[in-house]
Amino acid sequence: MAPATVSRFLNGGIELPPATAERIRSAIAELGYRPNPYARSLSRGRTDMLALAIPDIQNAFFSQLASAVDRCAEEQNLSLLLCSTANKTARELDFIERLRRRFFDGLLLATNHADDGTLAEAINTADSNIVLVDEDVPGARVAKVFSDNEQGGFLAGSHILAAGHRAIAYIGGPPKLMSTVERRQGLSNAISASSDARLVCCLEHDYTREHGRAAMAEIIAHHRDVTAVFAGSDEITLGVLEVLREHGLRVACDLSLVTFDDVGLLHLLDPPVTAIRQPTAEIGRKAFERLAAAITGESVEIATERLPVRLVERASVAAPRRA
Amino acid sequence: MAPATVSRFLNGGIELPPATAERIRSAIAELGYRPNPYARSLSRGRTDMLALAIPDIQNAFFSQLASAVDRCAEEQNLSLLLCSTANKTARELDFIERLRRRFFDGLLLATNHADDGTLAEAINTADSNIVLVDEDVPGARVAKVFSDNEQGGFLAGSHILAAGHRAIAYIGGPPKLMSTVERRQGLSNAISASSDARLVCCLEHDYTREHGRAAMAEIIAHHRDVTAVFAGSDEITLGVLEVLREHGLRVACDLSLVTFDDVGLLHLLDPPVTAIRQPTAEIGRKAFERLAAAITGESVEIATERLPVRLVERASVAAPRRA
DNA sequence: CTGTTAGCGCCTTCAG
DNA sequence: CTGAAGGCGCTAACAG
């Protein structure tokens, strides 16, 4: 009984004479033999493992994304290494380095911060299988899968305008981030189309609850005329809601609100919050497919794909109160 | 320049004559040499990789746990393979099998369902490094790290009683699960200590929003006298809240409520929900330490460790209304 | 259909 | 301090 025969039997899917097959099977059972995946990878030159790097597992959007990718990986019998980068470049670079060392066959990378060029360069010199998800790294020449942020901003704006609002504020993430810019742009486009409405202010800083708090406080203090707010993420919205409550202000009634993401529990609040919903699972799936294709060596086009978002109308947008 | 020398230099932490060291360094840079982790593992006999299997990444409790474990792993320069089992035995067995194949050095296993013995047996025959987290698998002879569920139930009960309630309901997870039983037991103990209070009903089924909904509906329909509810998880509480709202019932005012876990956004609601908080991060850390110790071959005691929970008092418990 | 021969890339003796 | 040799466990290529 040669090792090669066993290997072929286990792994090549070749049919064997029943006698031999049985002999192998019983030997395996008695010896408690278990193939070593590392040796296998070493010999075959691939690992059948993918990695997904996200800024924060605890963020509902990313855990949803992770969940979707995980399902895909399972379907394809691939392992998924889930990496939390804490949104730090150093850790992102670390995972790119692991890819180069062939620790896994491909990397799905979700960033959430501006890049000074380091990341882009690392990505471009890795020449390996990387797909960017959710947020851009400018200058990186790889496949990218995003949602249509501009459309989202536009939908939010149009909806707010349709309710009769004329003084609108935008609370966004980091100023230079693609998502921040595009969402603002979409909102701005919608508002420009209306002659008498205006974008009172754009408060951009971080996709965090803290920023939501600060920005909302700022609006209350200095922008009394604002009657509707478009928040760039659920996290931001959380902060907004906290401040609103502290000031005894009610959503819809005193201030209209549209959020972005729609992965949290915002629909359970009273009133439930109207949202622009990202197709999180589809983003994950598309990105996965792109990566899988790249790995199997299919035509690697490095195009950017944008998935449509949609407005989920609930009850946080109402007509503005007459002052 | 022999490979052995380079290996020692890179990996053994040995000092080399500056000349040689420099020669190696420049060679590495020019050739773009990158050590292959799989070959390394194969040769060294360990992978420096750990796995954490959880029922659902999207569940806040588990993603918090994962996050804590991830931090530990990073500190120790270990890789963490995060696995979502969808709470299915088959997938859990799959990960145990991977451990046996030495795909990783150790496994942190969080279950969320009753076991018919299959899991316990797989765990016991794996004879490898496994630590059970959060939920028990009866009969498994490995290290275990749980929170003190009974204490949690007792705290919740005492708090509810102190507010004056005499008719209390428990909405718990799967009936046979350790956590369900222990939380109920704690609650029951507290109630027994009071002569005139009683545990009206125990509705146990699943740690899900759906179950929370069903159970709360049941209470409204058939247990009108209940004035306070102890919910076994945040998910359940979410369902409870939905039904309450649909019936125009207000928390605290119409029904007092204590939740378990305290990982969701329940503190942002109005009124914020009083909770028994699990020390999620500590659970993760302790479990990690146990596993790390087992891997490095330290004295492997298979004791069960219980971490204390605490009551976070907010505003969802008030005196019962006079009927 | 099966066995033999080479590696995959690294680390760990053991010599020099 | 350095080099050579062997092996980790498996698969691929090449005979038979």
Short mmCIF file of C-alpha atoms in Angstrom, two decimals, chain A residues 24-256:
data_model
loop_
_atom_site.label_atom_id
_atom_site.label_comp_id
_atom_site.label_asym_id
_atom_site.label_seq_id
_atom_site.Cartn_x
_atom_site.Cartn_y
_atom_site.Cartn_z
CA ILE A 24 -7.54 1.65 2.95
CA ARG A 25 -10.65 2.51 4.85
CA SER A 26 -10.01 0.08 7.61
CA ALA A 27 -6.39 1.07 7.89
CA ILE A 28 -7.46 4.67 8.25
CA ALA A 29 -9.94 3.76 10.93
CA GLU A 30 -7.54 1.66 12.93
CA LEU A 31 -4.62 3.98 12.73
CA GLY A 32 -6.79 7.00 13.31
CA TYR A 33 -5.15 8.56 10.32
CA ARG A 34 -5.89 12.21 9.63
CA PRO A 35 -4.46 14.08 6.67
CA ASN A 36 -2.46 17.11 7.63
CA PRO A 37 -3.78 20.18 5.84
CA TYR A 38 -0.51 22.05 6.06
CA ALA A 39 1.49 19.37 4.35
CA ARG A 40 -1.18 19.19 1.76
CA SER A 41 -1.09 22.91 1.14
CA LEU A 42 2.65 22.90 0.96
CA SER A 43 2.60 20.27 -1.66
CA ARG A 44 -0.29 21.59 -3.67
CA GLY A 45 0.77 25.18 -3.58
CA ARG A 46 -2.48 26.57 -2.30
CA THR A 47 -4.15 26.82 1.04
CA ASP A 48 -7.85 26.86 0.31
CA MET A 49 -8.08 29.59 2.85
CA LEU A 50 -9.33 33.13 2.38
CA ALA A 51 -9.09 36.07 4.71
CA LEU A 52 -11.49 38.87 5.41
CA ALA A 53 -10.04 41.88 7.15
CA ILE A 54 -12.52 44.23 8.75
CA PRO A 55 -12.08 47.22 11.04
CA ASP A 56 -14.26 45.88 13.81
CA ILE A 57 -16.12 42.64 14.36
CA GLN A 58 -18.45 44.32 16.78
CA ASN A 59 -19.76 46.73 14.21
CA ALA A 60 -23.03 45.33 12.94
CA PHE A 61 -22.33 46.25 9.34
CA PHE A 62 -19.06 44.38 9.26
CA SER A 63 -20.27 41.39 11.19
CA GLN A 64 -23.10 41.13 8.72
CA LEU A 65 -20.61 41.31 5.89
CA ALA A 66 -18.46 38.70 7.58
CA SER A 67 -21.42 36.46 7.99
CA ALA A 68 -22.26 36.64 4.31
CA VAL A 69 -18.70 35.93 3.25
CA ASP A 70 -18.52 33.10 5.71
CA ARG A 71 -21.53 31.47 4.14
CA CYS A 72 -19.96 31.72 0.69
CA ALA A 73 -16.72 30.25 1.93
CA GLU A 74 -18.50 27.36 3.55
CA GLU A 75 -20.37 26.61 0.35
CA GLN A 76 -17.10 26.39 -1.52
CA ASN A 77 -15.38 24.40 1.20
CA LEU A 78 -12.91 27.14 1.83
CA SER A 79 -11.74 28.29 5.20
CA LEU A 80 -12.29 31.87 6.17
CA LEU A 81 -9.79 33.62 8.35
CA LEU A 82 -11.59 36.54 9.92
CA CYS A 83 -9.32 39.38 10.88
CA SER A 84 -10.13 42.39 12.96
CA THR A 85 -7.81 45.23 12.07
CA ALA A 86 -9.05 47.74 14.61
CA ASN A 87 -8.98 50.08 11.63
CA LYS A 88 -5.22 50.35 11.96
CA THR A 89 -3.00 50.48 8.92
CA ALA A 90 -0.32 48.46 10.65
CA ARG A 91 -2.61 45.50 11.05
CA GLU A 92 -3.89 45.82 7.53
CA LEU A 93 -0.36 45.77 6.24
CA ASP A 94 0.25 42.75 8.38
CA PHE A 95 -2.51 40.84 6.66
CA ILE A 96 -1.29 41.86 3.24
CA GLU A 97 2.09 40.54 4.27
CA ARG A 98 0.54 37.25 5.28
CA LEU A 99 -1.05 37.02 1.90
CA ARG A 100 2.34 37.48 0.31
CA ARG A 101 3.70 34.70 2.43
CA ARG A 102 0.88 32.60 1.10
CA PHE A 103 -0.74 32.11 4.42
CA PHE A 104 -4.00 32.32 2.52
CA ASP A 105 -4.92 32.45 -1.13
CA GLY A 106 -6.76 35.73 -1.19
CA LEU A 107 -7.75 38.72 0.86
CA LEU A 108 -10.97 40.65 1.14
CA LEU A 109 -10.06 44.00 2.59
CA ALA A 110 -12.44 46.44 4.22
CA THR A 111 -10.91 49.69 5.32
CA ASN A 112 -12.47 52.53 7.20
CA HIS A 113 -9.91 55.27 7.24
CA ALA A 114 -8.04 57.53 4.88
CA ASP A 115 -4.83 56.18 3.37
CA ASP A 116 -1.66 58.19 2.93
CA GLY A 117 -0.51 55.92 0.16
CA THR A 118 1.11 53.18 2.23
CA LEU A 119 -1.79 50.84 1.94
CA ALA A 120 -2.24 51.48 -1.74
CA GLU A 121 1.38 50.68 -2.37
CA ALA A 122 1.32 47.53 -0.30
CA ILE A 123 -1.74 46.40 -2.19
CA ASN A 124 -0.23 47.15 -5.56
CA THR A 125 3.07 45.46 -4.84
CA ALA A 126 1.38 42.39 -3.41
CA ASP A 127 0.39 41.48 -6.95
CA SER A 128 -1.75 38.84 -5.38
CA ASN A 129 -5.42 38.32 -4.98
CA ILE A 130 -6.96 41.22 -3.15
CA VAL A 131 -10.46 42.61 -3.38
CA LEU A 132 -11.45 45.86 -1.76
CA VAL A 133 -14.82 45.93 -0.06
CA ASP A 134 -17.06 48.71 1.15
CA GLU A 135 -14.46 51.48 1.18
CA ASP A 136 -11.92 52.55 -1.38
CA VAL A 137 -8.17 52.77 -1.08
CA PRO A 138 -7.38 55.36 -3.73
CA GLY A 139 -4.72 54.27 -6.15
CA ALA A 140 -5.05 50.59 -5.44
CA ARG A 141 -5.29 48.66 -8.69
CA VAL A 142 -7.49 45.76 -7.68
CA ALA A 143 -11.10 44.69 -7.94
CA LYS A 144 -13.47 46.71 -5.79
CA VAL A 145 -17.00 46.18 -4.58
CA PHE A 146 -18.87 49.10 -3.06
CA SER A 147 -22.41 50.17 -2.60
CA ASP A 148 -23.72 53.12 -4.50
CA ASN A 149 -23.17 55.81 -1.92
CA GLU A 150 -24.05 58.70 -4.13
CA GLN A 151 -27.35 57.16 -5.02
CA GLY A 152 -27.93 56.65 -1.30
CA GLY A 153 -27.29 60.29 -0.53
CA PHE A 154 -29.58 61.27 -3.35
CA LEU A 155 -32.38 59.02 -2.16
CA ALA A 156 -32.09 60.36 1.36
CA GLY A 157 -32.10 63.94 0.12
CA SER A 158 -35.04 63.48 -2.18
CA HIS A 159 -37.06 61.83 0.55
CA ILE A 160 -36.33 64.60 3.00
CA LEU A 161 -37.16 67.26 0.44
CA ALA A 162 -40.38 65.54 -0.49
CA ALA A 163 -41.49 65.87 3.11
CA GLY A 164 -41.10 69.60 2.76
CA HIS A 165 -37.79 70.32 4.43
CA ARG A 166 -35.67 73.21 3.23
CA ALA A 167 -32.82 73.37 5.73
CA ILE A 168 -30.87 70.14 5.92
CA ALA A 169 -27.71 69.01 7.68
CA TYR A 170 -25.32 66.18 6.86
CA ILE A 171 -23.39 64.31 9.51
CA GLY A 172 -20.79 62.18 7.84
CA GLY A 173 -17.71 60.06 8.46
CA PRO A 174 -14.05 60.94 7.88
CA PRO A 175 -13.92 63.88 5.43
CA LYS A 176 -11.69 62.31 2.80
CA LEU A 177 -13.26 58.90 2.72
CA MET A 178 -14.94 57.92 -0.48
CA SER A 179 -18.14 56.96 1.27
CA THR A 180 -18.35 60.25 3.12
CA VAL A 181 -17.75 62.29 0.02
CA GLU A 182 -20.11 60.34 -2.19
CA ARG A 183 -22.96 60.34 0.27
CA ARG A 184 -22.57 64.04 0.73
CA GLN A 185 -22.44 64.52 -3.02
CA GLY A 186 -25.64 62.60 -3.55
CA LEU A 187 -27.41 64.58 -0.88
CA SER A 188 -26.07 67.77 -2.31
CA ASN A 189 -27.23 66.85 -5.81
CA ALA A 190 -30.74 66.28 -4.58
CA ILE A 191 -30.81 69.56 -2.74
CA SER A 192 -29.38 71.51 -5.67
CA ALA A 193 -32.26 70.35 -7.78
CA SER A 194 -34.60 72.20 -5.50
CA SER A 195 -34.35 75.96 -5.84
CA ASP A 196 -35.24 76.99 -2.32
CA ALA A 197 -33.65 74.25 -0.25
CA ARG A 198 -30.15 74.35 1.12
CA LEU A 199 -27.54 72.17 2.78
CA VAL A 200 -27.00 74.14 5.93
CA CYS A 201 -23.91 72.31 7.11
CA CYS A 202 -21.76 69.22 6.66
CA LEU A 203 -20.29 67.91 9.87
CA GLU A 204 -17.79 65.24 8.94
CA HIS A 205 -15.47 63.46 11.28
CA ASP A 206 -15.90 59.78 12.10
CA TYR A 207 -18.41 56.99 11.74
CA THR A 208 -18.85 56.87 15.49
CA ARG A 209 -21.45 57.54 18.10
CA GLU A 210 -19.23 60.18 19.63
CA HIS A 211 -19.15 62.12 16.41
CA GLY A 212 -22.92 61.79 16.12
CA ARG A 213 -23.25 63.29 19.56
CA ALA A 214 -20.89 66.15 18.93
CA ALA A 215 -22.39 67.00 15.58
CA MET A 216 -25.94 66.95 16.83
CA ALA A 217 -25.00 69.14 19.76
CA GLU A 218 -23.39 71.53 17.32
CA ILE A 219 -26.51 71.66 15.20
CA ILE A 220 -28.71 72.35 18.17
CA ALA A 221 -26.38 75.07 19.35
CA HIS A 222 -25.60 76.82 16.09
CA HIS A 223 -27.98 75.72 13.41
CA ARG A 224 -31.44 76.17 14.83
CA ASP A 225 -32.99 76.37 11.41
CA VAL A 226 -32.10 72.80 10.48
CA THR A 227 -35.20 70.63 10.37
CA ALA A 228 -33.79 67.44 8.93
CA VAL A 229 -30.57 65.47 9.31
CA PHE A 230 -28.99 62.85 7.09
CA ALA A 231 -26.60 60.72 9.15
CA GLY A 232 -23.85 58.78 7.37
CA SER A 233 -24.08 55.67 9.51
CA ASP A 234 -26.09 53.89 12.16
CA GLU A 235 -23.40 54.60 14.70
CA ILE A 236 -23.65 58.30 14.06
CA THR A 237 -27.41 58.09 14.33
CA LEU A 238 -27.12 56.50 17.73
CA GLY A 239 -25.23 59.51 18.97
CA VAL A 240 -27.72 61.84 17.37
CA LEU A 241 -30.57 60.10 19.12
CA GLU A 242 -28.88 60.30 22.49
CA VAL A 243 -28.41 64.04 22.24
CA LEU A 244 -31.89 64.53 20.92
CA ARG A 245 -33.32 62.74 23.89
CA GLU A 246 -31.17 64.65 26.33
CA HIS A 247 -32.58 67.84 24.90
CA GLY A 248 -36.11 66.60 25.07
CA LEU A 249 -36.39 66.72 21.30
CA ARG A 250 -38.46 64.14 19.48
CA VAL A 251 -37.61 62.47 16.21
CA ALA A 252 -39.95 63.24 13.31
CA CYS A 253 -41.88 65.70 15.39
CA ASP A 254 -39.01 68.08 16.15
CA LEU A 255 -36.38 66.82 13.73
CA SER A 256 -36.53 64.51 10.76
#
